[in-house]
Coordinates of C-alpha atoms in Angstrom, one line a residue:
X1 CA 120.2 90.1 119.5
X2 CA 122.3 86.9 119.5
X3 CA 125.9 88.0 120.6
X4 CA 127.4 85.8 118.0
X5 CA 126.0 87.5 115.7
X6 CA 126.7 90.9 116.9
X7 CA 130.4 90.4 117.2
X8 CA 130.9 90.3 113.5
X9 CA 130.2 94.2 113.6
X10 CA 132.0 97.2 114.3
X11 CA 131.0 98.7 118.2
X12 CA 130.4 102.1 116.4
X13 CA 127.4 100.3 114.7
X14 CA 125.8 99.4 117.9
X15 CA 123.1 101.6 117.9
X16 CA 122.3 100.6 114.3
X17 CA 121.9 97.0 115.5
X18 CA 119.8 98.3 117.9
X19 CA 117.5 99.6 115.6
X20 CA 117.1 96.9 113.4
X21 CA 117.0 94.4 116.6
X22 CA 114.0 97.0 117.5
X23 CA 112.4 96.9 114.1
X24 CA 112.4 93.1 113.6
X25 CA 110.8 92.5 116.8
X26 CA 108.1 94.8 115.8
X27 CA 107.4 92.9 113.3
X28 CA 107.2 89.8 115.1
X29 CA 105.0 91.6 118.0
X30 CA 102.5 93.4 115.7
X31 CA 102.9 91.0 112.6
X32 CA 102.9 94.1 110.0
X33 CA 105.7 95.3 108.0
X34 CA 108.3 98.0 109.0
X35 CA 109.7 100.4 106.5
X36 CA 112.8 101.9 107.6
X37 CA 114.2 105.3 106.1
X38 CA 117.1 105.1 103.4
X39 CA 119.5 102.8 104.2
X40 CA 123.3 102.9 103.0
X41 CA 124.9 99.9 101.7
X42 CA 126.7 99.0 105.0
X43 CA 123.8 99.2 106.4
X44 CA 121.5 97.1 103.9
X45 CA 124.4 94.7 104.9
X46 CA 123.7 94.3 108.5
X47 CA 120.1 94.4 107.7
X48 CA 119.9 91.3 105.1
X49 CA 122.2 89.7 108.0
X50 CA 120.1 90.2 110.8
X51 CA 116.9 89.6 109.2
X52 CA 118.0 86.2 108.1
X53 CA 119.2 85.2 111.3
X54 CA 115.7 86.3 112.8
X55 CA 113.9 84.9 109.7
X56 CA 112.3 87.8 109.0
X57 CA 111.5 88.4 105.4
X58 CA 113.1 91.8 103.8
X59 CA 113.0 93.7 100.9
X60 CA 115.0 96.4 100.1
X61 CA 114.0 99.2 97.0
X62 CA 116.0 102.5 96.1
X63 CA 114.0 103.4 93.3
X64 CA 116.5 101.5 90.5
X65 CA 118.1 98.5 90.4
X66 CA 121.6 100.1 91.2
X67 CA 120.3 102.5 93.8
X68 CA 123.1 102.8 96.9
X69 CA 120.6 104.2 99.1
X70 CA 117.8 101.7 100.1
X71 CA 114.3 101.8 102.1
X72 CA 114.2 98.5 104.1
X73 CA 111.1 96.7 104.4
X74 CA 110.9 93.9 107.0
X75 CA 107.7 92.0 106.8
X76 CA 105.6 89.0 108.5
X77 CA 105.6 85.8 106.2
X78 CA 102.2 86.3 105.0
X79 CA 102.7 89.8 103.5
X80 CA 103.5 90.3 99.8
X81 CA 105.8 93.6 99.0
X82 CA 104.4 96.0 96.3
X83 CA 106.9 98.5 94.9
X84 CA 104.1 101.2 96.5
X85 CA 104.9 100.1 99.9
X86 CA 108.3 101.6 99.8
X87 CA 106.9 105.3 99.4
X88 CA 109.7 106.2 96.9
X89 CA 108.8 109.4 94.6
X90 CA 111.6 111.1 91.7
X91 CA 111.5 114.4 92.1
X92 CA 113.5 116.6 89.0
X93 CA 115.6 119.7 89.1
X94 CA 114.1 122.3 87.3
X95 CA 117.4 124.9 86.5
X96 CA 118.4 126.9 83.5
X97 CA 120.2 124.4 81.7
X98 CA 121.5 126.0 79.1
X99 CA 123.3 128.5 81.7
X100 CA 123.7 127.0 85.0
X101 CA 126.1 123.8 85.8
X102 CA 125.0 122.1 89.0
X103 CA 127.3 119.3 91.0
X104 CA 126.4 116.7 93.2
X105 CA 127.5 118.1 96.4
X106 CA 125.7 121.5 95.6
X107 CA 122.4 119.6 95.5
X108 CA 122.9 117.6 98.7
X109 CA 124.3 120.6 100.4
X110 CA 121.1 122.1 99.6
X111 CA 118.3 120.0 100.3
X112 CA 120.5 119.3 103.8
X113 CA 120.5 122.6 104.6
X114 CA 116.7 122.4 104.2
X115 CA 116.8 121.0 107.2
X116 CA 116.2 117.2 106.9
X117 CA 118.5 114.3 107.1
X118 CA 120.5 112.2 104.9
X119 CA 118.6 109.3 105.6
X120 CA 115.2 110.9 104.3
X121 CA 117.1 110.9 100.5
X122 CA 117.9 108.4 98.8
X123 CA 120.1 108.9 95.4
X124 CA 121.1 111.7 93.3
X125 CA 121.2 111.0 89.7
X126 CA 122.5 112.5 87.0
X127 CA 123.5 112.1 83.2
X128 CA 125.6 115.2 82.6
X129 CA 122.4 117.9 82.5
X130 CA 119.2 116.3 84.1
X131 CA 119.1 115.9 87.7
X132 CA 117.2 113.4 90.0
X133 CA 116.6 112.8 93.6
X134 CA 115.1 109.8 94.9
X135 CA 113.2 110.8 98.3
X136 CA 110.8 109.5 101.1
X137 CA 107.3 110.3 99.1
X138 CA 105.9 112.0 102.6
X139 CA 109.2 114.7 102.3
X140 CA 108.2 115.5 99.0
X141 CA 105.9 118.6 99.9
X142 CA 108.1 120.4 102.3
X143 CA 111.2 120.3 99.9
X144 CA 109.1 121.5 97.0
X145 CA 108.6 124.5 99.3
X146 CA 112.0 124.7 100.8
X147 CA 114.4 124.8 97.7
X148 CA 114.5 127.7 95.5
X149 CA 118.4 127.9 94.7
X150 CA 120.6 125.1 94.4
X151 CA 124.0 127.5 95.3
X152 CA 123.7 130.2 93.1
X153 CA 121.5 128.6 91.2
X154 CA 117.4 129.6 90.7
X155 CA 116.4 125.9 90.9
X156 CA 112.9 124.2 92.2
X157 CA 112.1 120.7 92.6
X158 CA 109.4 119.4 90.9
X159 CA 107.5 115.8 90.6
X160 CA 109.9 113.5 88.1
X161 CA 108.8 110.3 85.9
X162 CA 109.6 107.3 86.9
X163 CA 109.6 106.3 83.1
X164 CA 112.2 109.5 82.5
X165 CA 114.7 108.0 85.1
X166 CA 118.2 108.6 84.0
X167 CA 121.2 106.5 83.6
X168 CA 124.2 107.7 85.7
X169 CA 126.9 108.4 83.8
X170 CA 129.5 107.1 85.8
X171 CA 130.0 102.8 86.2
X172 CA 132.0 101.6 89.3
X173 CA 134.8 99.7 88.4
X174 CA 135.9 96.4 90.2
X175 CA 139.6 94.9 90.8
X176 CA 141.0 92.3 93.0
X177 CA 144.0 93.8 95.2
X178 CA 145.8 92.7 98.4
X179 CA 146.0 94.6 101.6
X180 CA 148.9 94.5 104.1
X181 CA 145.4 95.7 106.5
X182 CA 141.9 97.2 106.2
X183 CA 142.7 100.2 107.1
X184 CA 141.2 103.4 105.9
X185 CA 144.4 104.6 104.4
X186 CA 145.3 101.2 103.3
X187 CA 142.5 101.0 100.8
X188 CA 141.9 104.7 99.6
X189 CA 145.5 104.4 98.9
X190 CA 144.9 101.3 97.0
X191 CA 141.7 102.3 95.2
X192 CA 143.4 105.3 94.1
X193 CA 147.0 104.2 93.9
X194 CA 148.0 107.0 96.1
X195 CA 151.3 106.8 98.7
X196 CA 150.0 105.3 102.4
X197 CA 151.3 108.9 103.4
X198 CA 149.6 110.8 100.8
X199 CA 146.2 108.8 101.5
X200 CA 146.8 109.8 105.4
X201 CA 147.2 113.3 104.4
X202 CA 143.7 113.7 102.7
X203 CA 142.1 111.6 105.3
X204 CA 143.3 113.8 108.6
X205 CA 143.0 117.3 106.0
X206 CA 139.1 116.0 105.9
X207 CA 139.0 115.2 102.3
X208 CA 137.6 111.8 103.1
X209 CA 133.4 110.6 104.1
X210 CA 133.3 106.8 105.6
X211 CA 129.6 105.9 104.7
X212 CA 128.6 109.4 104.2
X213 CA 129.4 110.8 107.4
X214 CA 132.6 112.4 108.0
X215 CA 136.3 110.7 109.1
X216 CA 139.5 111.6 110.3
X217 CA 140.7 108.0 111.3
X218 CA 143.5 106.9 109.1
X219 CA 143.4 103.7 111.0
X220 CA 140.0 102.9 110.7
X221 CA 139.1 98.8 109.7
X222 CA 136.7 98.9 107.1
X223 CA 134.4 96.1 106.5
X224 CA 132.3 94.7 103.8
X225 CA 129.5 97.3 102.1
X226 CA 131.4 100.3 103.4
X227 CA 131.7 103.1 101.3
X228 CA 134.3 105.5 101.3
X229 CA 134.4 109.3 98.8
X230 CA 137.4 110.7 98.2
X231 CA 136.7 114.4 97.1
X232 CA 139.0 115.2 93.7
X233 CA 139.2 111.2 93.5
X234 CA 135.7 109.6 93.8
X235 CA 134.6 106.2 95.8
X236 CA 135.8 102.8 96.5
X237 CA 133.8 100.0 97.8
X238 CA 134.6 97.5 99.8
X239 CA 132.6 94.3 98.0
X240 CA 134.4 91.3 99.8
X241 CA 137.1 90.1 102.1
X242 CA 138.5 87.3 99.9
X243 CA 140.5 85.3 102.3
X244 CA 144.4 85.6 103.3
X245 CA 147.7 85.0 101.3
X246 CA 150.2 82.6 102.7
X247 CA 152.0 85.5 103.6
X248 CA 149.0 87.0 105.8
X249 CA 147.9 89.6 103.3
X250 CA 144.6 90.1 102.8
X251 CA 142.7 89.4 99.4
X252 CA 140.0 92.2 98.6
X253 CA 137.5 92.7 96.4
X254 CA 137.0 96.8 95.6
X255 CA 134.9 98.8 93.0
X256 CA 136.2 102.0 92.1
X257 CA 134.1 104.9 90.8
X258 CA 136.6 107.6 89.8
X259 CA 135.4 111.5 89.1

C-alpha cells in the first residue's frame, strides 16, 4: 500500500491495513468479491479510504441503516451487491420477559464466552424488552446450540424477522467542542464533561473500551470513526477533526450516546 496513504493511520492499525491491502488485491487477482467479517466504524473508515485509493468498489451492510458494526464487501467493477451477499441473519432472544431483565454486556459476555470473536457479531439491539443480534449467517447454528443462559438467565437464541427489527432506544447525540489535544482523556472528559483527572482515573481503573477492545492509555490520540464506551457514562464518537483555532485548539465534531 502507497506510504502516503498509510501515514494518515495510527502504527497500531498496521496489521489492519494489512489486511485490507490483502483483501483488495484479491480482488484484483481473482476478480470476485471479498466479504470481510464485522467491521467497526474505525475500521469501515480505513476501508472506504483504502478502497478508493485502489479503486475498488465497496459496500458495507450491518443489517440496518444505523448499524456500527459492518460486513465489508469489496468487489470487481462488473459485480452488482445484493443485500444476500452480505450473509447477515437476526437472531432473537427468547427469555422470560415478564421476569428476567437482560443488559447489553450480559449478552455479549455470553455469546463471547461461547467461544467466537467479536468480529463474527455484528450489533445488539434492543428497545427496552426485545433483544436482537445481528450475526455472520454461517455462526448462526453453533450459537443456537451454545447459549442456554444469558447470566442467570434461561435464554436461547432463535431465528429473528427481519420485518420485526427493533428500533434502539437510545439516539447519539452530536456537539461541536474544542480540544486543547486528542487525547483519550481529553475527549471522554469532554463528551462527558468530566475533570481531565477524573477522566484519567476511569481510564487507568479500566472503566474505558477504545473501539471495543480494552485501554489503559490516558494519552492515547484518537482519530476519526473511533469509538470510545465509558461504563456508567455511555459512548462518544469521534465524527470529524474540524480544523484549528487561532489559538491552536482543535475543533471537533463528537456524538454522545449517554446510558
Amino acid at each position: 500500500m502507497d506510504e502516503n496513504i498509510t501515514q494518515h493511520f495510527r502504527p497500531d492499525e498496521a496489521s489492519f491495513i494489512d489486511a485490507i491491502t490483502g483483501w483488495l488485491q484479491q480482488v484484483q487477482d481473482e476478480y470476485r468479491p471479498v466479504l470481510t467479517h464485522f467491521l467497526n466504524p474505525r475500521q469501515v473508515y480505513i476501508a472506504t479510504t483504502l478502497a478508493r485509493h485502489a479503486d475498488i468498489p465497496v459496500r458495507f451492510s450491518g443489517g440496518h441503516e444505523h448499524a456500527e458494526m459492518q460486513r465489508a464487501l469489496f468487489y470487481p467493477e462488473y459485480y452488482t451487491p445484493e443485500a444476500k451477499d452480505f450473509e447477515l441473519t437476526l437472531m432473537q432472544v427468547d427469555y422470560p420477559v415478564k421476569f428476567a431483565t437482560l443488559h447489553h454486556s450480559q449478552i455479549l459476555g455470553t455469546l463471547l464466552g461461547s467461544g467466537i470473536e467479536r468480529e463474527i457479531l455484528g450489533d445488539i439491539l434492543t428497545d427496552g424488552e426485545v433483544w436482537q443480534v445481528v450475526t455472520e449467517t454461517s455462526m448462526v447454528d453453533y450459537l443456537t446450540s451454545q447459549v442456554d443462559h444469558i447470566g442467570r438467565v434461561k435464554a436461547r437464541l432463535k431465528l429473528g424477522d427481519w420485518t420485526q427489527l427493533v428500533q434502539p432506544l437510545n439516539e447519539w447525540e452530536s456537539e461541536s467542542a474544542t480540544l486543547s489535544s486528542l487525547r483519550l482523556d481529553s475527549i471522554v472528559g469532554t463528551g462527558f464533561h468530566l475533570s481531565r483527572h477524573r477522566a484519567k482515573e476511569l481510564i487507568e481503573g479500566g472503566h474505558v473500551r477504545l473501539n471495543w477492545a480494552d485501554t489503559l492509555k490516558p494519552d492515547y490520540e484518537l482519530d476519526v470513526a473511533d469509538i470510545v464506551s465509558v461504563r456508567g457514562f455511555g459512548r462518544i464518537r469521534l465524527d470529524e477533526v474540524v480544523g484549528r483555532t487561532k489559538k491552536e485548539k482543535i475543533r471537533v465534531t463528537l456524538a454522545v450516546l449517554k446510558k
